[in-house]
Amino acid sequence: MDRTPVRAARAALRRVVAGPDYPAVGSPLRRWPRVAAVARTVGLLALIGLALVTAQFLLDSRKLPVATAWLIALLTVAPLPFLLARPLWAWRIMFVGQLFGTFNRRPTEDWPWSPTQVLVILVVLVTVAARVDRAVLAWVGLFSLLPVWIFVAPRNQVGITLLFVVLLVIGDLVRRNVLTRRALAEQAERSELEQARRAVLEERTRIARELHDVVAHHMSMIAVQAETAPYRLGEVPAPAQAEFAAIAGSARAALTDMRRLLGVLRSESDQARTTPQPGLAQLPELVAAARRAGMTIALDSDVPADPPAPVGLAAYRIVQEGLANAARHAAGAAVRVTVRVQRGDLAVRVVNDGTGASPEGRGGGHGLTGMRERAVALGGTFTAGPTDGGGYAVEALLPCDGEDGTT
């Protein structure tokens, strides 16, 4: 025998009797504070009025003591303030009031509750049915019908039972409709996010294709021409051969970086982003490649321990871009690269002496912006500007500890 429905029924019974309530529903008037304040005042006056009417009805028809009549009247209207915030608590109070409402009734009465209490019972039932699960709703309906079968005249029991069942079904249909609409809205949102994601992937693929067709092609041609130039030109001096080899090596390295970038752009996952990235350990290779290209560079790097990978990558890229800027805007100038640890931060400085030529017709790019973004993303600082000696310096201070650079 499958005990799953039995367990579900027991769990629902425990929740009905003393279990946790359902999440509160925000008031539809919360967007209008003044209207909500007026509505609260009007609601409080309405509750007092309903309690007065109920107490007077009980005093006239049941001949109850004043205290007892007021107790039943308060139990009658007490569920209403809890309907939106605590539906199960509203029903529990209503059920207690439903039982107490039959107190001292005359045996000849066909209907043991006051008109106000009947109205409250119906409102609570349909509201609770629109908020709770079906298993909980079944127990709520069963408990609510018990006083009907016990205290209502037999000739009226069937009609009242049908009325309660219809209200519970209507409330459940409202709940199912709300859940369906919510599910459709979530599905539509997921579809929009998926479409946006596909649009981003398509744009990244287009960018990767353009980079491959334009930049990678030209870099390949530069590498091939540099490698074959000594053979096409006949006897070439050794320094020139070394320079051609350096040009070819730089082009090949640029192609490698370009292919890595294209892989990241084309990838739909983060796997490509986790491939090994350069760091401070690769700085000597970077400087050596720049020297082979004809630059005069002094490297002063004394870092006792490897910084976190993001910090090392940012430092490498800042030095790389700083050397590229010096080659473009101050060709032939002496460059000094300094990488030091200062009070827990990694200080990176690339400065040229300004004695080189400044080629005309080369527009500015986004190098400085990229360096600044790398430094700021790690919680560091970045400055760039001319030096007193007529050169140009870029400086970055990158934190090596804390949240921005965990060690």
CSV table of N, CA and C in Angstrom, one decimal, residues 104 116 192 294:
chain,number,residue,atom,x,y,z
A,104,ASN,N,-25.9,28.8,23.6
A,104,ASN,CA,-27.2,29.1,24.1
A,104,ASN,C,-28.2,29.3,23.0
A,116,THR,N,-24.0,38.4,10.6
A,116,THR,CA,-22.6,38.8,10.5
A,116,THR,C,-21.6,37.7,10.5
A,192,GLU,N,12.7,35.3,-22.4
A,192,GLU,CA,13.4,36.6,-22.7
A,192,GLU,C,14.9,36.5,-22.4
A,294,GLY,N,63.8,45.8,-30.4
A,294,GLY,CA,64.5,47.0,-30.5
A,294,GLY,C,64.4,48.0,-29.4
